Amino acid sequence: MEHVNTKEMNLYLIRLGEISLKRLNRNFFEKKLKNNIKLKIHPYRSLLTREKGRFYLYVSKDCPEEIVIKTLKTTFGVVGFSKALVCEKDWPVIVENAKALIENEPFADDTGSFKVECRRGDKSFFMNSYQIEAELGGVVLDRYPDMKVKVKDPQKELRIEIRDKAYMYTSPVPGPGGLPVGTAGKGLLLLSGGIDSPVAGWRIAKRGLKQDCLYFHAYPYTSDMALQKVKDLARIIAPYNQGTNLIVVNFTECELWIKDHSKEDEHTLMMRACMMKVANMIAKARDCRVLVTGEALGQVASQTLESMCFTNSMSDIPVLRPLVAMDKEEIISTARQIGTFETSILPYDDCCVIFSPKHPLVRPEVDMEQKSFSDMNIDELLAKCVAEAQEFEISYHV
Ligand code: ATP
Ligand code: MG
């Protein structure tokens, strides 16, 4: 264990959920989670220990609490967390510490019901549990007059244990749940500026898949603002994903080629096929074992089962579609929750502005489309796209 003086540190209790149920490889999951948290809190010092299915996170006091809270809210594997305090069993000191503790979530919003729950291991302490609960309840009400005491099923709790010292903590603030990012390996997310793909990336990151991102830009048909929007989206999801690399491919030449070398009703489908092929090459070069897209069954013409079967045939690694069975409304609700929605709806052009056929093929046949694809003779251009791709590193810091 690192040598640190935990007195100079703030303490948080972290609930682990699913990963604490793992048996043989629990260590693997926990180690990843520890590393993910420590990296995001760095350069501030932190120390994590494990006890009874929980993590105890110590963070040096110079780290703003906001950073710790944002970190824990964006780290998959964290089911919930509470700030905790340990102090001397001196009543004025306990009251001061209780006051400090309730300045944070979950109390800070001054709403709902609460209770104080005391366990007094040290029976020689001069107040009994009931007195302690009543006094500290008064401290909470002084600070948050709109809150109500509720003994059964309160929304929030302040817990105190009087043992060798006084230990205080609040009921947990929810974390994002899921599995630590990186435990499922790495994939490549096709990230557009739309609503769906950032949500798709977030959902599958929640199951432990770390992702690089790939964006097809059609400059100058799509503006620098469109690229900026995608960078902003990548930045919003990056903390959940432990950082990411955004790869930007200039797709203009390919799209113009498609326009000149395929039938109008096939344009969109051919563009999707080219995207898959380019993504496939980039993924393999970067050790990404799957592609991830924001497609949902039946959402648009290029997302019918037939279209997906055709585009799948362009990739020899699996294509994961985390949103395949979700309605737009459900996707939008997640987008709002993770904070990508407002950016996604900014009105900058999509890369298919170069063409949008009036009647795109809806039920393509795989064999026929594969022939159309090879007749385009576009492979050289695709390879050029890959060779000229640009890369931007996006930090995991909150
Ligand atoms: P999104 O909201 O994610 O853009 P969409 O509903 O607009 O999705 P499409 O435009 O048909 O649907 O795109 C389907 C999927 O293909 C996207 O979710 C994304 O994964 C990928 N994709 C589309 N355009 C691009 C692009 N310019 N760069 C990278 N990936 C893209
Ligand atoms: Mg789109």
Coordinates of N, CA and C in Angstrom, one line a residue, residues 167-284:
Y167 N -17.9 8.3 13.4 CA -17.9 8.1 11.9 C -19.2 8.6 11.4
M168 N -19.2 9.4 10.4 CA -20.4 10.0 9.8 C -20.4 9.9 8.3
Y169 N -21.6 9.5 7.8 CA -21.7 9.5 6.3 C -23.2 9.7 5.9
T170 N -23.4 10.1 4.7 CA -24.7 10.3 4.2 C -25.2 9.1 3.4
S171 N -26.5 9.1 3.1 CA -27.0 8.0 2.2 C -26.4 8.3 0.8
P172 N -26.2 7.2 0.0 CA -25.5 7.3 -1.2 C -26.1 8.2 -2.3
V173 N -25.2 8.9 -3.0 CA -25.6 9.6 -4.2 C -25.5 8.6 -5.3
P174 N -26.4 8.4 -6.2 CA -26.3 7.4 -7.2 C -25.1 7.6 -8.2
G175 N -24.3 6.6 -8.5 CA -23.3 6.6 -9.5 C -23.9 6.0 -10.8
P176 N -23.2 5.8 -11.8 CA -23.7 5.4 -13.1 C -23.9 3.8 -13.2
G177 N -23.4 3.1 -12.2 CA -23.5 1.6 -12.3 C -22.7 1.0 -13.4
G178 N -23.0 -0.2 -13.8 CA -22.3 -0.8 -14.9 C -21.0 -1.4 -14.5
L179 N -20.1 -1.7 -15.5 CA -18.9 -2.3 -15.3 C -17.7 -1.4 -15.6
P180 N -16.6 -1.5 -14.9 CA -15.5 -0.6 -15.2 C -15.0 -0.6 -16.7
V181 N -14.9 0.6 -17.2 CA -14.5 0.7 -18.6 C -13.1 0.1 -18.8
G182 N -13.0 -0.7 -19.9 CA -11.7 -1.4 -20.2 C -11.8 -2.9 -19.9
T183 N -12.8 -3.3 -19.0 CA -12.8 -4.7 -18.7 C -13.4 -5.5 -19.8
A184 N -14.0 -4.9 -20.8 CA -14.5 -5.6 -21.9 C -13.7 -5.4 -23.2
G185 N -12.5 -4.8 -23.0 CA -11.7 -4.5 -24.2 C -12.0 -3.2 -24.9
K186 N -11.6 -3.1 -26.1 CA -11.7 -1.8 -26.8 C -12.5 -2.0 -28.2
G187 N -13.3 -1.0 -28.5 CA -14.0 -1.0 -29.7 C -13.9 0.4 -30.4
L188 N -14.5 0.5 -31.6 CA -14.4 1.8 -32.3 C -15.8 2.3 -32.6
L189 N -16.1 3.4 -32.0 CA -17.5 4.0 -32.1 C -17.5 4.9 -33.3
L190 N -18.5 4.7 -34.2 CA -18.8 5.6 -35.3 C -19.6 6.7 -34.7
L191 N -18.9 7.9 -34.5 CA -19.5 9.0 -33.8 C -19.9 10.1 -34.8
S192 N -21.2 10.3 -35.0 CA -21.6 11.4 -35.9 C -22.0 12.6 -34.9
G193 N -22.5 13.6 -35.5 CA -23.0 14.7 -34.6 C -24.4 14.6 -34.2
G194 N -25.0 13.4 -34.5 CA -26.4 13.2 -34.2 C -26.7 12.9 -32.7
I195 N -28.0 12.5 -32.5 CA -28.4 12.2 -31.1 C -28.0 10.8 -30.7
D196 N -28.0 9.9 -31.7 CA -27.9 8.5 -31.4 C -26.5 7.9 -31.0
S197 N -25.6 8.3 -31.8 CA -24.3 7.6 -31.6 C -23.6 7.9 -30.3
P198 N -23.7 9.2 -29.8 CA -23.1 9.3 -28.4 C -23.7 8.5 -27.4
V199 N -25.1 8.3 -27.5 CA -25.8 7.5 -26.5 C -25.4 6.0 -26.7
A200 N -25.2 5.6 -27.9 CA -24.8 4.2 -28.2 C -23.4 3.9 -27.5
G201 N -22.5 4.9 -27.7 CA -21.2 4.8 -27.1 C -21.2 4.7 -25.6
W202 N -22.1 5.6 -25.0 CA -22.2 5.6 -23.6 C -22.8 4.3 -23.0
R203 N -23.8 3.8 -23.7 CA -24.4 2.6 -23.3 C -23.5 1.4 -23.2
I204 N -22.7 1.3 -24.3 CA -21.8 0.1 -24.3 C -20.5 0.3 -23.5
A205 N -20.2 1.6 -23.2 CA -19.1 1.8 -22.3 C -19.5 1.4 -20.9
K206 N -20.8 1.5 -20.6 CA -21.4 1.1 -19.4 C -21.2 -0.4 -19.1
R207 N -21.1 -1.2 -20.2 CA -20.8 -2.6 -20.0 C -19.3 -2.9 -20.1
G208 N -18.5 -1.9 -20.0 CA -17.0 -2.1 -19.9 C -16.2 -1.9 -21.1
L209 N -16.9 -1.6 -22.2 CA -16.1 -1.4 -23.5 C -15.6 0.0 -23.7
K210 N -14.2 0.1 -23.7 CA -13.6 1.3 -24.0 C -13.7 1.6 -25.5
Q211 N -13.8 2.8 -25.9 CA -13.9 3.1 -27.3 C -13.0 4.2 -27.8
D212 N -12.5 4.1 -29.0 CA -12.0 5.2 -29.8 C -13.2 5.6 -30.6
C213 N -13.1 6.9 -31.1 CA -14.2 7.4 -31.9 C -13.8 7.7 -33.3
L214 N -14.7 7.5 -34.2 CA -14.3 7.8 -35.7 C -15.4 8.7 -36.2
Y215 N -15.0 9.8 -36.8 CA -16.0 10.7 -37.4 C -15.6 10.9 -38.9
F216 N -16.7 10.8 -39.7 CA -16.5 11.1 -41.2 C -16.9 12.5 -41.5
H217 N -16.0 13.3 -41.9 CA -16.2 14.8 -42.1 C -16.2 15.0 -43.6
A218 N -17.1 15.9 -44.1 CA -17.1 16.1 -45.5 C -16.8 17.6 -45.8
Y219 N -15.7 18.0 -45.3 CA -15.2 19.4 -45.5 C -15.0 19.6 -47.0
P220 N -15.4 20.8 -47.6 CA -16.0 21.9 -47.0 C -17.6 21.8 -47.1
Y221 N -18.1 20.7 -47.5 CA -19.6 20.6 -47.5 C -20.1 20.6 -46.1
T222 N -19.4 20.0 -45.2 CA -19.8 20.2 -43.8 C -18.7 21.1 -43.1
S223 N -19.2 22.0 -42.2 CA -18.3 23.0 -41.8 C -17.4 22.6 -40.6
D224 N -16.5 23.5 -40.3 CA -15.7 23.3 -39.1 C -16.5 23.2 -37.8
M225 N -17.7 23.9 -37.9 CA -18.6 23.9 -36.7 C -19.1 22.5 -36.5
A226 N -19.4 21.7 -37.6 CA -19.8 20.4 -37.5 C -18.8 19.5 -36.8
L227 N -17.5 19.7 -37.2 CA -16.4 19.0 -36.6 C -16.3 19.3 -35.1
Q228 N -16.4 20.6 -34.8 CA -16.3 21.1 -33.4 C -17.4 20.4 -32.6
K229 N -18.6 20.3 -33.2 CA -19.7 19.7 -32.4 C -19.4 18.2 -32.1
V230 N -18.8 17.5 -33.0 CA -18.4 16.1 -32.7 C -17.3 16.1 -31.6
K231 N -16.4 17.0 -31.7 CA -15.4 17.0 -30.7 C -16.0 17.3 -29.3
D232 N -17.0 18.2 -29.3 CA -17.7 18.5 -28.0 C -18.4 17.3 -27.5
L233 N -19.0 16.6 -28.4 CA -19.7 15.3 -28.0 C -18.8 14.3 -27.4
A234 N -17.6 14.2 -28.1 CA -16.6 13.2 -27.7 C -16.1 13.6 -26.3
R235 N -16.0 15.0 -26.1 CA -15.5 15.4 -24.8 C -16.6 15.2 -23.7
I236 N -17.9 15.2 -24.0 CA -18.9 15.0 -23.0 C -18.9 13.5 -22.6
I237 N -18.7 12.6 -23.5 CA -18.7 11.2 -23.2 C -17.3 10.7 -22.7
A238 N -16.3 11.4 -23.0 CA -14.9 10.9 -22.6 C -14.7 10.5 -21.2
P239 N -15.2 11.3 -20.2 CA -15.0 10.9 -18.8 C -15.6 9.5 -18.5
Y240 N -16.7 9.2 -19.1 CA -17.3 7.9 -18.9 C -16.5 6.8 -19.5
N241 N -15.8 7.2 -20.6 CA -15.0 6.2 -21.4 C -13.5 6.2 -21.1
Q242 N -13.2 6.9 -19.9 CA -11.8 7.0 -19.5 C -10.9 7.6 -20.6
G243 N -11.5 8.7 -21.2 CA -10.8 9.3 -22.3 C -11.0 8.6 -23.6
T244 N -10.7 9.3 -24.7 CA -10.8 8.7 -26.0 C -9.9 9.3 -27.1
N245 N -9.7 8.6 -28.2 CA -9.0 9.3 -29.3 C -10.1 9.4 -30.4
L246 N -10.2 10.7 -30.9 CA -11.1 10.9 -32.0 C -10.4 10.9 -33.3
I247 N -10.8 10.0 -34.2 CA -10.2 10.0 -35.5 C -11.1 10.6 -36.5
V248 N -10.5 11.5 -37.3 CA -11.4 12.3 -38.2 C -10.9 11.9 -39.6
V249 N -11.8 11.4 -40.4 CA -11.6 11.1 -41.8 C -12.2 12.1 -42.7
N250 N -11.5 12.6 -43.7 CA -12.2 13.5 -44.6 C -12.8 12.6 -45.8
F251 N -14.1 12.7 -45.9 CA -14.8 11.8 -46.7 C -15.3 12.4 -48.0
T252 N -15.0 13.6 -48.2 CA -15.6 14.4 -49.3 C -15.3 13.7 -50.7
E253 N -14.0 13.3 -50.9 CA -13.7 12.7 -52.2 C -14.5 11.4 -52.4
C254 N -14.6 10.6 -51.3 CA -15.4 9.4 -51.4 C -16.8 9.7 -51.8
E255 N -17.4 10.6 -51.1 CA -18.8 10.9 -51.4 C -19.0 11.4 -52.8
L256 N -18.1 12.2 -53.3 CA -18.3 12.7 -54.6 C -18.1 11.5 -55.6
W257 N -17.2 10.6 -55.3 CA -17.0 9.4 -56.1 C -18.3 8.5 -56.1
I258 N -18.8 8.4 -54.9 CA -20.1 7.5 -54.8 C -21.2 8.2 -55.7
K259 N -21.3 9.5 -55.6 CA -22.3 10.2 -56.4 C -22.2 10.0 -57.9
D260 N -20.9 9.9 -58.3 CA -20.7 9.7 -59.8 C -20.6 8.3 -60.2
H261 N -20.5 7.3 -59.3 CA -20.3 5.9 -59.7 C -21.3 5.0 -59.2
S262 N -22.5 5.5 -58.6 CA -23.5 4.5 -58.2 C -24.9 5.2 -58.5
K263 N -25.9 4.3 -58.5 CA -27.3 4.8 -58.8 C -27.8 5.7 -57.6
E264 N -28.6 6.6 -57.9 CA -29.1 7.6 -56.9 C -29.7 6.9 -55.7
D265 N -30.6 5.9 -56.0 CA -31.2 5.3 -54.8 C -30.3 4.5 -54.0
E266 N -29.0 4.2 -54.5 CA -28.1 3.5 -53.7 C -27.1 4.3 -52.9
H267 N -27.1 5.7 -53.2 CA -26.1 6.5 -52.6 C -25.9 6.4 -51.1
T268 N -27.0 6.4 -50.4 CA -26.8 6.4 -48.9 C -26.3 5.1 -48.5
L269 N -26.8 4.0 -49.1 CA -26.3 2.7 -48.7 C -24.8 2.5 -49.1
M270 N -24.4 3.0 -50.2 CA -23.0 2.9 -50.6 C -22.1 3.7 -49.6
M271 N -22.7 4.9 -49.2 CA -21.9 5.7 -48.2 C -21.7 4.9 -46.9
R272 N -22.8 4.3 -46.4 CA -22.7 3.5 -45.2 C -21.7 2.3 -45.4
A273 N -21.8 1.7 -46.5 CA -20.9 0.6 -46.8 C -19.4 1.1 -46.7
C274 N -19.2 2.3 -47.3 CA -17.8 2.8 -47.3 C -17.4 3.1 -45.9
M275 N -18.3 3.7 -45.1 CA -18.0 4.0 -43.7 C -17.6 2.7 -43.0
M276 N -18.3 1.7 -43.2 CA -18.0 0.4 -42.5 C -16.7 -0.1 -42.9
K277 N -16.4 0.0 -44.2 CA -15.1 -0.5 -44.6 C -13.9 0.2 -44.1
V278 N -14.1 1.6 -44.1 CA -13.0 2.4 -43.5 C -12.9 2.1 -42.0
A279 N -14.0 2.1 -41.3 CA -14.0 1.8 -39.9 C -13.3 0.5 -39.6
N280 N -13.6 -0.5 -40.4 CA -13.0 -1.8 -40.2 C -11.5 -1.7 -40.3
M281 N -11.0 -1.0 -41.3 CA -9.5 -0.9 -41.4 C -8.9 -0.2 -40.2
I282 N -9.6 0.9 -39.9 CA -9.0 1.7 -38.7 C -9.1 0.9 -37.4
A283 N -10.2 0.2 -37.2 CA -10.4 -0.5 -36.0 C -9.2 -1.6 -35.9
K284 N -9.0 -2.3 -37.0 CA -8.0 -3.3 -36.9 C -6.6 -2.8 -36.6

